[in-house]
Amino acid sequence: MLKQLITTFKNFFPAPEVSAHCDGPCGVYDPASARIAAEAVVSMTKKILELEHPDIGNKSAMIEYHNTLSRFVTIKEEQAQITKDELLILWTDYFKPKHLEQYPDLHDTFWKAAKLCSACKVEVSSQHANELMDAVHKIHDMFWSSKEKDVTWYKAS
Amino acid sequence: MLKQLITTFKNFFPAPEVSAHCDGPCGVYDPASARIAAEAVVSMTKKILELEHPDIGNKSAMIEYHNTLSRFVTIKEEQAQITKDELLILWTDYFKPKHLEQYPDLHDTFWKAAKLCSACKVEVSSQHANELMDAVHKIHDMFWSSKEKDVTWYKAS
Amino acid sequence: MLKQLITTFKNFFPAPEVSAHCDGPCGVYDPASARIAAEAVVSMTKKILELEHPDIGNKSAMIEYHNTLSRFVTIKEEQAQITKDELLILWTDYFKPKHLEQYPDLHDTFWKAAKLCSACKVEVSSQHANELMDAVHKIHDMFWSSKEKDVTWYKAS
Amino acid sequence: MLKQLITTFKNFFPAPEVSAHCDGPCGVYDPASARIAAEAVVSMTKKILELEHPDIGNKSAMIEYHNTLSRFVTIKEEQAQITKDELLILWTDYFKPKHLEQYPDLHDTFWKAAKLCSACKVEVSSQHANELMDAVHKIHDMFWSSKEKDVTWYKAS
Amino acid sequence: MLKQLITTFKNFFPAPEVSAHCDGPCGVYDPASARIAAEAVVSMTKKILELEHPDIGNKSAMIEYHNTLSRFVTIKEEQAQITKDELLILWTDYFKPKHLEQYPDLHDTFWKAAKLCSACKVEVSSQHANELMDAVHKIHDMFWSSKEKDVTWYKAS
Amino acid sequence: MLKQLITTFKNFFPAPEVSAHCDGPCGVYDPASARIAAEAVVSMTKKILELEHPDIGNKSAMIEYHNTLSRFVTIKEEQAQITKDELLILWTDYFKPKHLEQYPDLHDTFWKAAKLCSACKVEVSSQHANELMDAVHKIHDMFWSSKEKDVTWYKAS
């Protein structure tokens, strides 16, 4: 059955054109884009959880509180979406059928990572934000090992 | 091993919160969004292939030709990207672990459809544009069957 | 006077080039795009109205509440804008002077529908959200009747 | 019949909430946004028409030519879209039923202006670009007269 | 040292190509774009500060309040970003080395104005919103004096 | 005079709120975002220069050529804009008055880098693309030295 699958793939993406199927033809892929956005998700989640609700009678403090909370939620939302977009570019454009043999959990890894991006929007959850960061770290390792290049994982924050 | 996988999934997405993991919480998913964009990709590809190169000495005809060609390529690019985005929303947000048991080729179907979107950008290929339309049709069927609802497939063009 | 108006139109959009004046030259128009976005507006409006304010002393419930409310408002805003954009594409690009004779309330229908999109942003009003859905339904009928094609109206939600 | 229409309008947009139906609640409308974008359309159209096709054998000149032409077409497209968007914000959000009595050609003016934006994308036409500029000028006058304010029309280019 | 600096500049941006280094080649720059957005920032800031918090027990009033507050914060954010983008286009594309001799505080003026845009996002501060408007006014004067053209400063709101 | 300048700054950005003036309050800045986009500019510039013009009589080759060229120019444009945006975020939000004392050429460095982004759009120039990469490298060093952190410069391509 595996053989049949491979044949199907080969027919679907005939060998000589494989590279032409990549979307961004520039060949510049770097999971650092997803990592930077995921760090912002972690940071925003933490800051939202730390916000202290002011006294309700304090009008100007209430306005500052809601301005800040509203902005943090929006930034968390946007950065989680960027993380998702950047990960999916790797999944749909960089990784090719040959990688699927090397990383059999490729689809599952990206599906879960994408679902974690959504979870980080819907919730204000440090646990899910950290799991997203771990997922991005795993994809960083997978990506650079596929290129047989050694790039150190670091965080900017 | 399958059992173990299911357990892992269950731990990962604990049952009662499953729906909360969906990104767009409005519950309005419709593959028609992807279908409309894919139709535009087919239409643009066809129109690009039909364009007649004017006589090089005819300056104003040359300018009209390049204005049209450049716009068509850009619209094809944008619509292929929209098709991809709309499909990936279904894959990452609508479809859930339980669907994976029902549609074992779920990941493979979306991966190939996404790669076809990229192929339709990189090339001017009626064959790939039509294959993309077929992939969207397949996903339309998969989607509505998962909701046990009967929605007729139609094309606007 | 009507005759004069028609003459003015004819001079303005000379007959043979009429089709060239359409913006999206792909010829793929489908009011389904507006309908899907309008459904999301209805859904978000309903969910916002159903949200229960938690006890003010319950910090983590308050944060979840504001995260959810803030996101729902933003999604309602975006989807109302998409509804508006999609409707205005039909009005400015698909519908042509000849349709104005067939549908004398064309301008009025689109103007009111566009104003309803704005009302659905400014307010959290089930009544206006439903009126918007009715306006989109009316435009669906107008559009497909103008193409003499019979496409069933359905909702995805 | 007019009376009936006005009654319908009044029911549709009940008097005290009229201002609340405006989308951008900030009250800052200025046709200058549309004018600046329309100027760019005129400028790009002119520059495209002036571009000299290089000798086909001159590879580097050909590449510079196509880089420039392709960018100019894209900028023309974007600026025509911005002109359209800015005009439609005035039509859908600023102008209200009471203005329709004052400016009976309100709908027609905006419809034609929007169609000119599309024409300026599809074609490389100085005539249509200038007609668009005239349409924006007319809307500038209509807008400021409706506010009984005297703002001088000027061009930045 | 100044002479050395000028020499460096001259090598960096060789005289005959200076104009080619401008990004938007259409030559249509107008600080009115930044002014319109800055006016919206001032207006939104004012409206947020004027909002009255309803009685917490009044569910529908609370929802309207949060819908309005959330939208106003988002619009303030977007318009502050547009102000920043429009100002930075002037700084990076319109102003050239020769202007730096004429306006030695060019960099400082734009840096502070950009930082004020950020301050207007982070805070709900009438003072900073007004300072931003003053900064835009100063840039309006600088810009038109550099073109030796007399354009009256006005506000749309 | 320097003392006076510092006083002015201190009044402008009073000490305790300095950090609050940063736009993205998440504290996650990383010049890697600009570096990745700049690499794409270098790559696209190189690929455009390497494209071979096909025989004019070969219709399908001509279409593929223009599809590719048009896409590459658009991607170069977008990536140069992203490079510019990412650099300007560092300049306007991360770097603060205290850094200006440490890096007196701060403004000049960013102004030239931003102008190089524009040059890379307007031209197809390997020289300017490489100079842009050098400018990003310089900013990488400046940024990490300001944080007293040692992060290795690497390229993904």
Tab-separated table of N, CA, C and O in Angstrom, chain A residues 68-117:
chain	number	residue	atom	x	y	z
A	68	THR	N	-5.918	48.980	27.283
A	68	THR	CA	-4.799	48.049	27.315
A	68	THR	C	-5.265	46.618	27.044
A	68	THR	O	-4.690	45.908	26.207
A	69	LEU	N	-6.311	46.194	27.727
A	69	LEU	CA	-6.807	44.825	27.563
A	69	LEU	C	-7.232	44.570	26.124
A	69	LEU	O	-6.863	43.557	25.505
A	70	SER	N	-7.970	45.503	25.565
A	70	SER	CA	-8.473	45.378	24.204
A	70	SER	C	-7.314	45.285	23.201
A	70	SER	O	-7.332	44.457	22.279
A	71	ARG	N	-6.291	46.121	23.392
A	71	ARG	CA	-5.125	46.085	22.506
A	71	ARG	C	-4.370	44.761	22.643
A	71	ARG	O	-3.940	44.185	21.652
A	72	PHE	N	-4.175	44.292	23.874
A	72	PHE	CA	-3.420	43.062	24.104
A	72	PHE	C	-4.138	41.876	23.460
A	72	PHE	O	-3.503	40.994	22.860
A	73	VAL	N	-5.468	41.839	23.591
A	73	VAL	CA	-6.230	40.745	22.972
A	73	VAL	C	-6.066	40.781	21.455
A	73	VAL	O	-5.842	39.751	20.811
A	74	THR	N	-6.128	41.990	20.876
A	74	THR	CA	-5.970	42.130	19.421
A	74	THR	C	-4.568	41.707	18.978
A	74	THR	O	-4.413	41.022	17.959
A	75	ILE	N	-3.551	42.121	19.720
A	75	ILE	CA	-2.183	41.761	19.346
A	75	ILE	C	-1.979	40.245	19.479
A	75	ILE	O	-1.386	39.612	18.600
A	76	LYS	N	-2.506	39.664	20.548
A	76	LYS	CA	-2.439	38.199	20.703
A	76	LYS	C	-3.091	37.508	19.506
A	76	LYS	O	-2.538	36.565	18.931
A	77	GLU	N	-4.256	37.996	19.128
A	77	GLU	CA	-4.989	37.444	17.981
A	77	GLU	C	-4.152	37.513	16.694
A	77	GLU	O	-3.995	36.519	15.984
A	78	GLU	N	-3.610	38.695	16.424
A	78	GLU	CA	-2.841	38.889	15.198
A	78	GLU	C	-1.575	38.040	15.177
A	78	GLU	O	-1.224	37.445	14.163
A	79	GLN	N	-0.893	37.993	16.309
A	79	GLN	CA	0.360	37.248	16.346
A	79	GLN	C	0.099	35.740	16.264
A	79	GLN	O	0.890	35.000	15.666
A	80	ALA	N	-1.006	35.278	16.845
A	80	ALA	CA	-1.348	33.854	16.721
A	80	ALA	C	-1.664	33.527	15.262
A	80	ALA	O	-1.307	32.452	14.755
A	81	GLN	N	-2.315	34.478	14.573
A	81	GLN	CA	-2.611	34.257	13.153
A	81	GLN	C	-1.326	34.250	12.333
A	81	GLN	O	-1.163	33.422	11.424
A	82	ILE	N	-0.389	35.139	12.642
A	82	ILE	CA	0.891	35.154	11.922
A	82	ILE	C	1.644	33.849	12.170
A	82	ILE	O	2.212	33.270	11.249
A	83	THR	N	1.657	33.384	13.417
A	83	THR	CA	2.311	32.110	13.710
A	83	THR	C	1.722	31.009	12.822
A	83	THR	O	2.450	30.226	12.207
A	84	LYS	N	0.387	30.977	12.775
A	84	LYS	CA	-0.312	29.967	11.968
A	84	LYS	C	0.069	30.080	10.486
A	84	LYS	O	0.415	29.080	9.843
A	85	ASP	N	0.001	31.296	9.951
A	85	ASP	CA	0.325	31.512	8.534
A	85	ASP	C	1.754	31.078	8.229
A	85	ASP	O	2.006	30.418	7.219
A	86	GLU	N	2.680	31.465	9.093
A	86	GLU	CA	4.081	31.148	8.843
A	86	GLU	C	4.323	29.638	8.909
A	86	GLU	O	5.097	29.089	8.125
A	87	LEU	N	3.651	28.965	9.861
A	87	LEU	CA	3.802	27.510	9.946
A	87	LEU	C	3.215	26.843	8.701
A	87	LEU	O	3.814	25.925	8.137
A	88	LEU	N	2.060	27.319	8.265
A	88	LEU	CA	1.408	26.674	7.122
A	88	LEU	C	2.171	26.888	5.816
A	88	LEU	O	2.107	26.054	4.916
A	89	ILE	N	2.907	28.001	5.728
A	89	ILE	CA	3.781	28.186	4.555
A	89	ILE	C	4.836	27.083	4.520
A	89	ILE	O	5.127	26.506	3.466
A	90	LEU	N	5.405	26.772	5.681
A	90	LEU	CA	6.391	25.674	5.733
A	90	LEU	C	5.735	24.365	5.317
A	90	LEU	O	6.284	23.603	4.526
A	91	TRP	N	4.543	24.108	5.856
A	91	TRP	CA	3.859	22.839	5.587
A	91	TRP	C	3.465	22.692	4.115
A	91	TRP	O	3.670	21.652	3.506
A	92	THR	N	2.902	23.778	3.539
A	92	THR	CA	2.388	23.646	2.168
A	92	THR	C	3.447	23.878	1.098
A	92	THR	O	3.327	23.354	-0.002
A	93	ASP	N	4.476	24.670	1.406
A	93	ASP	CA	5.417	25.028	0.349
A	93	ASP	C	6.808	24.419	0.521
A	93	ASP	O	7.417	24.000	-0.456
A	94	TYR	N	7.316	24.429	1.749
A	94	TYR	CA	8.677	23.907	1.915
A	94	TYR	C	8.707	22.375	1.931
A	94	TYR	O	9.492	21.760	1.206
A	95	PHE	N	7.869	21.789	2.778
A	95	PHE	CA	7.932	20.334	2.922
A	95	PHE	C	7.319	19.635	1.712
A	95	PHE	O	6.246	20.004	1.242
A	96	LYS	N	8.029	18.622	1.231
A	96	LYS	CA	7.622	17.928	0.011
A	96	LYS	C	7.416	16.442	0.305
A	96	LYS	O	7.822	15.961	1.369
A	97	PRO	N	6.780	15.729	-0.640
A	97	PRO	CA	6.504	14.296	-0.406
A	97	PRO	C	7.692	13.517	0.152
A	97	PRO	O	7.530	12.684	1.041
A	98	LYS	N	8.900	13.792	-0.324
A	98	LYS	CA	10.066	13.046	0.178
A	98	LYS	C	10.259	13.240	1.685
A	98	LYS	O	10.732	12.341	2.382
A	99	HIS	N	9.882	14.424	2.200
A	99	HIS	CA	10.036	14.668	3.643
A	99	HIS	C	9.052	13.834	4.460
A	99	HIS	O	9.295	13.534	5.622
A	100	LEU	N	7.924	13.497	3.835
A	100	LEU	CA	6.886	12.758	4.545
A	100	LEU	C	7.401	11.371	4.950
A	100	LEU	O	7.023	10.831	5.994
A	101	GLU	N	8.263	10.813	4.127
A	101	GLU	CA	8.861	9.521	4.470
A	101	GLU	C	9.794	9.682	5.671
A	101	GLU	O	9.851	8.838	6.555
A	102	GLN	N	10.502	10.818	5.665
A	102	GLN	CA	11.485	11.090	6.725
A	102	GLN	C	10.796	11.467	8.045
A	102	GLN	O	11.266	11.093	9.118
A	103	TYR	N	9.708	12.217	7.938
A	103	TYR	CA	8.975	12.675	9.128
A	103	TYR	C	7.518	12.226	9.020
A	103	TYR	O	6.650	12.998	8.600
A	104	PRO	N	7.228	10.983	9.392
A	104	PRO	CA	5.865	10.460	9.187
A	104	PRO	C	4.805	11.231	9.973
A	104	PRO	O	3.630	11.190	9.614
A	105	ASP	N	5.222	11.934	11.037
A	105	ASP	CA	4.226	12.711	11.795
A	105	ASP	C	4.163	14.170	11.330
A	105	ASP	O	3.681	15.041	12.059
A	106	LEU	N	4.637	14.422	10.111
A	106	LEU	CA	4.662	15.787	9.561
A	106	LEU	C	3.277	16.441	9.611
A	106	LEU	O	3.110	17.531	10.175
A	107	HIS	N	2.277	15.782	9.007
A	107	HIS	CA	0.930	16.362	8.953
A	107	HIS	C	0.364	16.583	10.355
A	107	HIS	O	-0.191	17.644	10.654
A	108	ASP	N	0.516	15.572	11.178
A	108	ASP	CA	-0.016	15.638	12.529
A	108	ASP	C	0.619	16.777	13.327
A	108	ASP	O	-0.063	17.511	14.057
A	109	THR	N	1.927	16.942	13.179
A	109	THR	CA	2.643	18.007	13.887
A	109	THR	C	2.110	19.389	13.507
A	109	THR	O	1.871	20.236	14.370
A	110	PHE	N	1.941	19.590	12.213
A	110	PHE	CA	1.471	20.903	11.767
A	110	PHE	C	-0.006	21.126	12.098
A	110	PHE	O	-0.413	22.243	12.401
A	111	TRP	N	-0.792	20.052	12.012
A	111	TRP	CA	-2.227	20.194	12.321
A	111	TRP	C	-2.412	20.618	13.771
A	111	TRP	O	-3.152	21.538	14.075
A	112	LYS	N	-1.681	19.947	14.660
A	112	LYS	CA	-1.786	20.278	16.087
A	112	LYS	C	-1.251	21.670	16.372
A	112	LYS	O	-1.824	22.415	17.174
A	113	ALA	N	-0.143	22.030	15.727
A	113	ALA	CA	0.423	23.368	15.938
A	113	ALA	C	-0.567	24.438	15.475
A	113	ALA	O	-0.759	25.450	16.157
A	114	ALA	N	-1.214	24.203	14.333
A	114	ALA	CA	-2.198	25.171	13.821
A	114	ALA	C	-3.389	25.269	14.763
A	114	ALA	O	-3.903	26.357	15.025
A	115	LYS	N	-3.822	24.127	15.285
A	115	LYS	CA	-4.947	24.145	16.227
A	115	LYS	C	-4.554	24.855	17.531
A	115	LYS	O	-5.393	25.498	18.178
A	116	LEU	N	-3.286	24.759	17.910
A	116	LEU	CA	-2.828	25.490	19.095
A	116	LEU	C	-2.870	26.999	18.864
A	116	LEU	O	-3.169	27.765	19.785
A	117	CYS	N	-2.560	27.427	17.648
A	117	CYS	CA	-2.664	28.868	17.330
A	117	CYS	C	-4.091	29.333	17.575
A	117	CYS	O	-4.322	30.402	18.175
